[in-house]
Amino acid sequence: MSRIVLGVSGGIAAYKACEVLRRLREAGHDITVVPTENALRFVGETTFAALSGRPVATDVFTGASGIPHVRLGREADLVLVVPATADLIARQAAGRADDLLTNVLLTATCPVLLCPAMHTEMWQHPATRSNVETLRGRGVVVLDPASGRLAGADSGVGRLPEPAEITETAQTLLDADVAGRASGHDLAGLAVVVSAGGTREAVDPVRFVGNSSSGRMGAEIARAAALRGARVTLVAAHLAVPPPSSVEVRRVSTTADLAVAMTELATDADVVVMAAAPADFTPRTTATAKLKKSGDAGMTLELVQTPDVLMSLTRSRHAGQTIVGFAAETLPDEQSLARAGHAKLMRKGADLLVVNDVSDHKVFGMPDNRVLILDAAGVVDRVAASKAVVAHRILDAVLTHRATA
Ligand code: CTP
């Protein structure tokens, strides 16, 4: 359980803070809500108190003996502001302390995540741009707002990211290493294409050949890259987790579909990550009607190999492009994993290869992963952590590779 301060500033998206609060509570965190005076014009104190299960901290002077303006920020594991208005961002950038929330932000030593929401003009105004840069430079993580419907009839950039996405991101930032990477926007300007999930090859209209990939690792890489400022497209085969709402998603089903999408998107990509688990075989023919049993007879399915997408991407790689492959192996010790991984990296021509042991159902669909990251010279990193942390370490390896290539 972590201690999270949920700051809410005065914008129409304040009502969505309630959903973020509910989700974080369900995940078992201890939340104190700190609304600004204007936030309380949008959502009542009673709602925040009921959803958080504790009193709402509203001003610097109430309970002054407990010095909440210092204590809350100091003791928090994460301070999250949903929504962060242009005014709140400006006050924080200027280092002001004119209400309880800005006091908390000035005293916090933990990761801080701001989720801005405002009209497009306000987000794009040079004053806001410069305030956001200032805050990012100080280690604050500022989520880029989404595009879509804003208040009233307007639409454009400035919409609060989805509560589910904010909650996922907030929880990854409880890891201070992740927070440090996220604030720097060190992937800004890069186009990243990530594939994720298992492909399915139809046997007939109701059956398919598939695999156990949940797509979680690829989804985390896409989320992490977007958080670090990259323009990300997720090529999603069949996922058991929702794709991050911070990235563009292109849905595919079969290995052939995946090959088409990846080939097209790789043309403009600086970084390509093949985290998908393509089915290696496809039925020679697909029945157009459901196959029926005939008595006790078994059935033989003739399979042919699918194209190797990663290999064809590395063969047509353009200058300056970094291509990352994955290898799921059932080899328990590091030495044999590294050896198998190295052979696969060389055979497929990838710049980096992430290899893991998938025996004993330790990986598929699970929140954690244990991987080796290799380049042609050998192991560059080994990580046993949540898939979110593994995702960031893979991106670190990508940046190191690009800096030295
Ligand atoms: N891959 C691919 N196209 C395929 C199969 C795999 O692009 N038809 C990619 C995966 O996305 C992954 C990498 O190749 O990045 C390695 O996948 P893996 O299944 O471990 O490799 P295989 O080629 O199937 O090797 P093996 O001989 O071990 O089955």
CSV table of C-alpha atoms in Angstrom, one decimal, residues 22 30 44 87 97-98 119 142 147 171 177 187 189 227 266 289 348 366:
chain,number,residue,atom,x,y,z
A,22,ARG,CA,-11.9,5.0,-7.0
A,30,ASP,CA,-4.2,5.2,0.8
A,44,GLY,CA,-18.1,18.6,-3.5
A,87,ASP,CA,-3.2,28.1,-13.5
A,97,ALA,CA,2.7,28.4,-2.1
A,98,ASP,CA,-0.7,30.2,-2.0
A,119,HIS,CA,-8.5,24.2,-23.9
A,142,VAL,CA,3.7,15.9,-17.0
A,147,SER,CA,-7.0,14.9,-28.3
A,171,GLN,CA,1.2,3.2,-10.2
A,177,ASP,CA,13.5,5.0,-11.2
A,187,LEU,CA,12.4,9.9,-26.3
A,189,GLY,CA,11.1,13.5,-31.4
A,227,LEU,CA,5.4,8.7,-21.2
A,266,ALA,CA,8.4,0.8,-40.0
A,289,ALA,CA,-17.7,-23.5,-42.6
A,348,LYS,CA,17.3,-12.4,-37.1
A,366,MET,CA,1.8,-11.9,-15.2
